[in-house]
Amino acid sequence: MGNRKANTSGRIDLRGYTYEGELRCNKPHGFGKEFDRTGGLNYEGFWQYGLKNGQGKEYRSRVYDLVYEGEFKNNHYEGKGIFYFNNGYVYHGHFEDREFQGPGVVYAPDGELNFVGTFSKNKKDGIGFQYYKGKVIKGEWEEGELIRQIDPDHGSRDYFESIDREKKIHFDEILFELGVEMPSLVPSRTSIPLTDQTVLKLDPSLEKAIRKDPRIQNPNPITIGDMKQLYYLDCSYGEWIKDLTGIEHAVNLSDLDLSGSLDDSIIELPDLSCLVNLNSLNLNSTNISSVDSLANLPNLADLYLQDTCVTDLKPLARIKTLESLSVERDWVDLEDLKFLVERNPSLTIYGYNDDEDDDDYDDDCDLYEDED
């Protein structure tokens, strides 16, 4: 048997770029990452002897925004993949030498279907279906231009009337007609890739609070990119928020105040583990009864739980960064508080008792301190 050289791991410079990952013969080989001069991530994925080959992801390094994910061959997009445009559109299909080539599907920024057809050198070319505001045009394209509309009497009618009802052509049949033999080419609506330009449908009360931020005081729909601009969000004692969907995109948020603003139907927060910068969270005067999901917050330091329905605090022991906890003494178990302090000696706990005046606490418990 011949000697096979094993991969090593390391960091090398590549003509102005830096590579970190597996190496063979001092060349990128295996899984690794490429960074620009500023440290921004350009690429992560597989390599073969210095060239990108196999599955990988390419980024706009300055903003860490995904550009492409899929198959690479000798540094080029080759095979099946997904390309993300700056304007929020997404192409999901075949590539050849970094260009759209063959069957593909285009989605609009709101996730709606935009085009199904074939491409050549980045342009629509061949039979395809163009969708717009619920309507569809079936036609033939050449170098990106519509040269012939097929069945013009039906092309301008509503999609469901002209295509689904009269021709009985469903989405999978459209792909079959185009010669696309890989249904997996088209992701489900729930898996449509998201970009900074993706428009979010937010709870009206949550959106109203978000628009108080001076960076988002414009009439345009709120996007994922807008959410990334939030550093402090004050929803306190505003209109009732019934759904927090979308807040997970505020990845730079450091201070979130939801006190007195959540509808009584919200008894537990959704998974907010994406909010890696969240330092302070205020849930005072809410109907929150469980803190299980809060244990996934990696950098939470200050937590306010006064006038809530929380009785079990033990899950908070998993938050190693927690520095201060404000609770209502009547509603929590003293043993839970002692348990938290044993697990995290640097934790300071504040609280009050409705049955006592001011801040006169039990002499047997030194876990409470006057916030004033």
Short mmCIF file of N, CA and C in Angstrom, two decimals, residues 204-334:
data_model
loop_
_atom_site.label_atom_id
_atom_site.label_comp_id
_atom_site.label_asym_id
_atom_site.label_seq_id
_atom_site.Cartn_x
_atom_site.Cartn_y
_atom_site.Cartn_z
N PRO A 204 -48.35 44.21 15.17
CA PRO A 204 -48.47 45.67 15.04
C PRO A 204 -47.93 46.44 16.23
N SER A 205 -48.15 45.95 17.44
CA SER A 205 -47.67 46.66 18.62
C SER A 205 -46.15 46.57 18.73
N LEU A 206 -45.60 45.42 18.38
CA LEU A 206 -44.15 45.27 18.38
C LEU A 206 -43.52 46.18 17.33
N GLU A 207 -44.13 46.23 16.15
CA GLU A 207 -43.61 47.09 15.08
C GLU A 207 -43.66 48.56 15.50
N LYS A 208 -44.71 48.96 16.18
CA LYS A 208 -44.84 50.34 16.63
C LYS A 208 -43.70 50.71 17.57
N ALA A 209 -43.35 49.80 18.47
CA ALA A 209 -42.25 50.05 19.39
C ALA A 209 -40.92 50.10 18.66
N ILE A 210 -40.74 49.24 17.68
CA ILE A 210 -39.49 49.21 16.91
C ILE A 210 -39.30 50.50 16.14
N ARG A 211 -40.39 51.05 15.61
CA ARG A 211 -40.28 52.26 14.80
C ARG A 211 -39.96 53.50 15.62
N LYS A 212 -39.93 53.39 16.93
CA LYS A 212 -39.49 54.51 17.76
C LYS A 212 -37.98 54.73 17.63
N ASP A 213 -37.28 53.70 17.20
CA ASP A 213 -35.84 53.83 17.01
C ASP A 213 -35.56 54.78 15.85
N PRO A 214 -34.71 55.79 16.04
CA PRO A 214 -34.46 56.78 14.99
C PRO A 214 -33.92 56.19 13.70
N ARG A 215 -33.29 55.03 13.77
CA ARG A 215 -32.74 54.42 12.55
C ARG A 215 -33.81 53.75 11.70
N ILE A 216 -35.02 53.57 12.27
CA ILE A 216 -36.07 52.85 11.55
C ILE A 216 -37.33 53.70 11.43
N GLN A 217 -37.20 55.00 11.53
CA GLN A 217 -38.36 55.89 11.41
C GLN A 217 -38.62 56.23 9.95
N ASN A 218 -38.93 55.22 9.15
CA ASN A 218 -39.27 55.43 7.75
C ASN A 218 -40.49 54.59 7.43
N PRO A 219 -41.20 54.92 6.36
CA PRO A 219 -42.44 54.20 6.05
C PRO A 219 -42.23 52.84 5.41
N ASN A 220 -40.99 52.49 5.09
CA ASN A 220 -40.73 51.23 4.41
C ASN A 220 -40.99 50.04 5.34
N PRO A 221 -41.36 48.90 4.77
CA PRO A 221 -41.55 47.70 5.60
C PRO A 221 -40.26 47.35 6.34
N ILE A 222 -40.40 46.82 7.54
CA ILE A 222 -39.23 46.47 8.34
C ILE A 222 -38.63 45.16 7.82
N THR A 223 -37.31 45.17 7.64
CA THR A 223 -36.60 44.02 7.12
C THR A 223 -35.69 43.42 8.19
N ILE A 224 -35.11 42.28 7.87
CA ILE A 224 -34.14 41.67 8.79
C ILE A 224 -32.96 42.61 9.00
N GLY A 225 -32.55 43.31 7.93
CA GLY A 225 -31.47 44.27 8.06
C GLY A 225 -31.79 45.38 9.04
N ASP A 226 -33.05 45.83 9.05
CA ASP A 226 -33.47 46.86 10.02
C ASP A 226 -33.34 46.32 11.44
N MET A 227 -33.76 45.09 11.65
CA MET A 227 -33.71 44.51 12.99
C MET A 227 -32.28 44.44 13.52
N LYS A 228 -31.34 44.25 12.62
CA LYS A 228 -29.94 44.16 13.04
C LYS A 228 -29.40 45.51 13.51
N GLN A 229 -30.12 46.59 13.21
CA GLN A 229 -29.68 47.92 13.65
C GLN A 229 -30.14 48.26 15.07
N LEU A 230 -30.97 47.41 15.65
CA LEU A 230 -31.49 47.68 16.99
C LEU A 230 -30.47 47.30 18.05
N TYR A 231 -30.23 48.25 18.96
CA TYR A 231 -29.34 47.98 20.10
C TYR A 231 -30.11 48.07 21.42
N TYR A 232 -31.18 48.86 21.41
CA TYR A 232 -32.02 49.01 22.60
C TYR A 232 -33.47 49.07 22.13
N LEU A 233 -34.31 48.25 22.73
CA LEU A 233 -35.73 48.22 22.34
C LEU A 233 -36.59 48.35 23.59
N ASP A 234 -37.33 49.46 23.66
CA ASP A 234 -38.20 49.74 24.81
C ASP A 234 -39.65 49.58 24.40
N CYS A 235 -40.27 48.49 24.83
CA CYS A 235 -41.69 48.24 24.56
C CYS A 235 -42.53 48.45 25.82
N SER A 236 -41.93 48.96 26.88
CA SER A 236 -42.55 48.97 28.20
C SER A 236 -43.88 49.72 28.22
N TYR A 237 -44.87 49.06 28.80
CA TYR A 237 -46.20 49.62 29.06
C TYR A 237 -46.81 50.29 27.82
N GLY A 238 -46.57 49.67 26.68
CA GLY A 238 -47.19 50.14 25.45
C GLY A 238 -48.41 49.29 25.14
N GLU A 239 -48.77 49.23 23.87
CA GLU A 239 -49.91 48.41 23.47
C GLU A 239 -49.55 46.94 23.58
N TRP A 240 -50.56 46.10 23.84
CA TRP A 240 -50.31 44.67 24.07
C TRP A 240 -49.66 44.01 22.86
N ILE A 241 -48.58 43.32 23.12
CA ILE A 241 -47.89 42.55 22.09
C ILE A 241 -48.36 41.10 22.21
N LYS A 242 -48.91 40.56 21.12
CA LYS A 242 -49.44 39.20 21.15
C LYS A 242 -48.50 38.18 20.52
N ASP A 243 -47.52 38.67 19.76
CA ASP A 243 -46.61 37.75 19.05
C ASP A 243 -45.24 38.40 18.94
N LEU A 244 -44.21 37.71 19.38
CA LEU A 244 -42.84 38.24 19.35
C LEU A 244 -42.04 37.74 18.16
N THR A 245 -42.70 37.06 17.24
CA THR A 245 -42.01 36.55 16.06
C THR A 245 -41.29 37.68 15.32
N GLY A 246 -40.05 37.47 14.99
CA GLY A 246 -39.24 38.47 14.29
C GLY A 246 -38.19 39.09 15.17
N ILE A 247 -38.41 39.08 16.48
CA ILE A 247 -37.46 39.71 17.39
C ILE A 247 -36.15 38.94 17.43
N GLU A 248 -36.18 37.67 17.02
CA GLU A 248 -34.96 36.86 17.01
C GLU A 248 -33.93 37.37 16.01
N HIS A 249 -34.37 38.24 15.08
CA HIS A 249 -33.44 38.78 14.09
C HIS A 249 -32.69 40.01 14.61
N ALA A 250 -33.05 40.51 15.78
CA ALA A 250 -32.36 41.67 16.37
C ALA A 250 -31.10 41.19 17.08
N VAL A 251 -30.17 40.67 16.31
CA VAL A 251 -29.01 39.97 16.87
C VAL A 251 -28.03 40.89 17.59
N ASN A 252 -28.14 42.20 17.38
CA ASN A 252 -27.24 43.14 18.06
C ASN A 252 -27.89 43.78 19.28
N LEU A 253 -29.08 43.36 19.62
CA LEU A 253 -29.82 43.93 20.74
C LEU A 253 -29.09 43.64 22.05
N SER A 254 -28.89 44.70 22.85
CA SER A 254 -28.23 44.53 24.15
C SER A 254 -29.19 44.76 25.31
N ASP A 255 -30.28 45.51 25.08
CA ASP A 255 -31.21 45.84 26.15
C ASP A 255 -32.63 45.73 25.62
N LEU A 256 -33.43 44.84 26.22
CA LEU A 256 -34.81 44.62 25.78
C LEU A 256 -35.75 44.78 26.97
N ASP A 257 -36.67 45.76 26.87
CA ASP A 257 -37.62 46.03 27.94
C ASP A 257 -39.03 45.69 27.47
N LEU A 258 -39.58 44.60 27.99
CA LEU A 258 -40.94 44.16 27.64
C LEU A 258 -41.90 44.33 28.81
N SER A 259 -41.50 45.08 29.81
CA SER A 259 -42.32 45.21 31.01
C SER A 259 -43.69 45.79 30.70
N GLY A 260 -44.73 45.14 31.22
CA GLY A 260 -46.09 45.63 31.08
C GLY A 260 -46.60 45.72 29.67
N SER A 261 -46.01 44.97 28.73
CA SER A 261 -46.40 45.11 27.33
C SER A 261 -46.87 43.82 26.68
N LEU A 262 -46.71 42.68 27.36
CA LEU A 262 -47.05 41.40 26.74
C LEU A 262 -48.49 41.00 27.03
N ASP A 263 -49.16 40.52 26.00
CA ASP A 263 -50.51 39.99 26.18
C ASP A 263 -50.48 38.82 27.16
N ASP A 264 -51.56 38.64 27.91
CA ASP A 264 -51.60 37.59 28.92
C ASP A 264 -51.43 36.19 28.34
N SER A 265 -51.64 36.05 27.04
CA SER A 265 -51.49 34.73 26.42
C SER A 265 -50.03 34.30 26.32
N ILE A 266 -49.11 35.25 26.43
CA ILE A 266 -47.68 34.93 26.36
C ILE A 266 -47.19 34.57 27.76
N ILE A 267 -46.98 33.29 27.98
CA ILE A 267 -46.52 32.84 29.30
C ILE A 267 -45.06 32.39 29.27
N GLU A 268 -44.49 32.30 28.08
CA GLU A 268 -43.08 31.95 27.95
C GLU A 268 -42.53 32.59 26.68
N LEU A 269 -41.32 33.09 26.75
CA LEU A 269 -40.71 33.70 25.58
C LEU A 269 -40.26 32.63 24.61
N PRO A 270 -40.23 32.95 23.31
CA PRO A 270 -39.70 32.00 22.33
C PRO A 270 -38.19 31.86 22.52
N ASP A 271 -37.60 30.96 21.78
CA ASP A 271 -36.15 30.78 21.85
C ASP A 271 -35.45 32.04 21.34
N LEU A 272 -34.69 32.67 22.21
CA LEU A 272 -33.99 33.91 21.85
C LEU A 272 -32.48 33.70 21.85
N SER A 273 -32.04 32.47 21.66
CA SER A 273 -30.61 32.17 21.72
C SER A 273 -29.81 32.90 20.65
N CYS A 274 -30.51 33.38 19.59
CA CYS A 274 -29.82 34.16 18.55
C CYS A 274 -29.40 35.53 19.06
N LEU A 275 -30.00 36.00 20.14
CA LEU A 275 -29.68 37.33 20.67
C LEU A 275 -28.43 37.21 21.54
N VAL A 276 -27.31 36.99 20.88
CA VAL A 276 -26.07 36.70 21.60
C VAL A 276 -25.51 37.91 22.33
N ASN A 277 -25.99 39.11 22.00
CA ASN A 277 -25.49 40.32 22.66
C ASN A 277 -26.42 40.84 23.74
N LEU A 278 -27.54 40.15 23.97
CA LEU A 278 -28.51 40.64 24.94
C LEU A 278 -27.94 40.60 26.35
N ASN A 279 -27.89 41.79 26.97
CA ASN A 279 -27.29 41.94 28.29
C ASN A 279 -28.34 42.15 29.37
N SER A 280 -29.44 42.84 29.02
CA SER A 280 -30.47 43.17 30.00
C SER A 280 -31.85 42.84 29.44
N LEU A 281 -32.67 42.16 30.25
CA LEU A 281 -34.02 41.78 29.84
C LEU A 281 -34.99 42.08 30.98
N ASN A 282 -36.01 42.91 30.67
CA ASN A 282 -37.00 43.31 31.67
C ASN A 282 -38.35 42.68 31.32
N LEU A 283 -38.82 41.78 32.21
CA LEU A 283 -40.11 41.12 32.03
C LEU A 283 -41.07 41.45 33.16
N ASN A 284 -40.82 42.53 33.88
CA ASN A 284 -41.70 42.94 34.97
C ASN A 284 -43.13 43.12 34.48
N SER A 285 -44.09 42.81 35.33
CA SER A 285 -45.52 43.03 35.06
C SER A 285 -45.98 42.34 33.78
N THR A 286 -45.58 41.08 33.63
CA THR A 286 -46.05 40.26 32.51
C THR A 286 -46.58 38.95 33.07
N ASN A 287 -47.19 38.15 32.20
CA ASN A 287 -47.77 36.88 32.62
C ASN A 287 -46.80 35.72 32.43
N ILE A 288 -45.53 36.03 32.24
CA ILE A 288 -44.51 35.00 32.05
C ILE A 288 -44.49 34.07 33.27
N SER A 289 -44.55 32.76 33.00
CA SER A 289 -44.55 31.79 34.10
C SER A 289 -43.39 30.81 34.02
N SER A 290 -42.68 30.80 32.90
CA SER A 290 -41.55 29.88 32.74
C SER A 290 -40.32 30.64 32.25
N VAL A 291 -39.17 30.27 32.79
CA VAL A 291 -37.91 30.91 32.37
C VAL A 291 -37.00 29.91 31.67
N ASP A 292 -37.55 28.78 31.26
CA ASP A 292 -36.74 27.75 30.61
C ASP A 292 -36.02 28.29 29.38
N SER A 293 -36.74 29.04 28.54
CA SER A 293 -36.15 29.53 27.30
C SER A 293 -35.06 30.57 27.55
N LEU A 294 -35.09 31.24 28.70
CA LEU A 294 -34.09 32.27 28.99
C LEU A 294 -32.72 31.67 29.25
N ALA A 295 -32.69 30.40 29.63
CA ALA A 295 -31.42 29.75 29.94
C ALA A 295 -30.52 29.64 28.72
N ASN A 296 -31.08 29.88 27.52
CA ASN A 296 -30.30 29.79 26.28
C ASN A 296 -29.65 31.11 25.89
N LEU A 297 -29.88 32.16 26.69
CA LEU A 297 -29.27 33.46 26.39
C LEU A 297 -27.82 33.45 26.87
N PRO A 298 -26.85 33.55 25.95
CA PRO A 298 -25.45 33.31 26.33
C PRO A 298 -24.77 34.42 27.11
N ASN A 299 -25.29 35.66 27.05
CA ASN A 299 -24.60 36.77 27.70
C ASN A 299 -25.50 37.63 28.57
N LEU A 300 -26.62 37.07 29.01
CA LEU A 300 -27.55 37.83 29.83
C LEU A 300 -26.93 38.13 31.20
N ALA A 301 -26.96 39.41 31.59
CA ALA A 301 -26.39 39.83 32.88
C ALA A 301 -27.45 40.30 33.86
N ASP A 302 -28.46 41.03 33.38
CA ASP A 302 -29.48 41.60 34.26
C ASP A 302 -30.86 41.11 33.84
N LEU A 303 -31.61 40.54 34.79
CA LEU A 303 -32.93 40.00 34.50
C LEU A 303 -33.93 40.50 35.53
N TYR A 304 -35.07 41.03 35.04
CA TYR A 304 -36.11 41.60 35.90
C TYR A 304 -37.37 40.75 35.79
N LEU A 305 -37.79 40.17 36.92
CA LEU A 305 -38.95 39.27 36.93
C LEU A 305 -39.96 39.65 38.01
N GLN A 306 -40.06 40.93 38.35
CA GLN A 306 -41.02 41.34 39.37
C GLN A 306 -42.43 41.36 38.79
N ASP A 307 -43.40 40.97 39.61
CA ASP A 307 -44.80 40.96 39.21
C ASP A 307 -45.02 40.07 37.98
N THR A 308 -44.48 38.86 38.04
CA THR A 308 -44.71 37.85 37.01
C THR A 308 -45.31 36.62 37.68
N CYS A 309 -45.51 35.56 36.89
CA CYS A 309 -46.04 34.31 37.44
C CYS A 309 -44.96 33.24 37.58
N VAL A 310 -43.71 33.65 37.53
CA VAL A 310 -42.60 32.70 37.63
C VAL A 310 -42.47 32.20 39.07
N THR A 311 -42.44 30.90 39.23
CA THR A 311 -42.23 30.30 40.56
C THR A 311 -40.98 29.43 40.61
N ASP A 312 -40.57 28.89 39.47
CA ASP A 312 -39.39 28.02 39.42
C ASP A 312 -38.24 28.78 38.76
N LEU A 313 -37.23 29.08 39.55
CA LEU A 313 -36.09 29.85 39.05
C LEU A 313 -34.87 28.99 38.75
N LYS A 314 -34.94 27.72 39.03
CA LYS A 314 -33.75 26.86 38.91
C LYS A 314 -33.14 26.85 37.50
N PRO A 315 -33.93 26.95 36.40
CA PRO A 315 -33.31 26.96 35.07
C PRO A 315 -32.31 28.11 34.88
N LEU A 316 -32.46 29.19 35.67
CA LEU A 316 -31.55 30.33 35.53
C LEU A 316 -30.14 30.00 35.97
N ALA A 317 -29.96 28.89 36.66
CA ALA A 317 -28.62 28.49 37.09
C ALA A 317 -27.71 28.19 35.91
N ARG A 318 -28.32 27.94 34.74
CA ARG A 318 -27.53 27.65 33.54
C ARG A 318 -26.97 28.90 32.90
N ILE A 319 -27.42 30.08 33.35
CA ILE A 319 -26.91 31.34 32.79
C ILE A 319 -25.69 31.76 33.61
N LYS A 320 -24.52 31.42 33.15
CA LYS A 320 -23.30 31.69 33.91
C LYS A 320 -22.94 33.17 33.96
N THR A 321 -23.51 33.95 33.05
CA THR A 321 -23.17 35.38 32.99
C THR A 321 -24.09 36.25 33.84
N LEU A 322 -25.12 35.67 34.44
CA LEU A 322 -26.11 36.46 35.17
C LEU A 322 -25.48 37.12 36.40
N GLU A 323 -25.66 38.45 36.49
CA GLU A 323 -25.08 39.23 37.58
C GLU A 323 -26.13 39.74 38.56
N SER A 324 -27.32 40.09 38.05
CA SER A 324 -28.37 40.59 38.94
C SER A 324 -29.72 40.04 38.53
N LEU A 325 -30.52 39.72 39.54
CA LEU A 325 -31.85 39.16 39.32
C LEU A 325 -32.84 39.88 40.24
N SER A 326 -33.89 40.43 39.64
CA SER A 326 -34.92 41.13 40.41
C SER A 326 -36.19 40.29 40.40
N VAL A 327 -36.65 39.88 41.60
CA VAL A 327 -37.83 39.02 41.69
C VAL A 327 -38.78 39.54 42.76
N GLU A 328 -39.97 38.96 42.77
CA GLU A 328 -40.95 39.29 43.80
C GLU A 328 -40.92 38.19 44.85
N ARG A 329 -40.56 38.55 46.05
CA ARG A 329 -40.26 37.57 47.08
C ARG A 329 -41.42 36.65 47.41
N ASP A 330 -42.63 37.14 47.31
CA ASP A 330 -43.79 36.33 47.67
C ASP A 330 -44.01 35.15 46.73
N TRP A 331 -43.49 35.24 45.51
CA TRP A 331 -43.84 34.28 44.48
C TRP A 331 -42.76 33.22 44.25
N VAL A 332 -41.59 33.36 44.85
CA VAL A 332 -40.51 32.43 44.55
C VAL A 332 -40.11 31.66 45.80
N ASP A 333 -39.48 30.53 45.58
CA ASP A 333 -39.02 29.67 46.66
C ASP A 333 -37.65 30.14 47.11
N LEU A 334 -37.51 30.37 48.41
CA LEU A 334 -36.24 30.83 48.94
C LEU A 334 -35.12 29.83 48.63
#
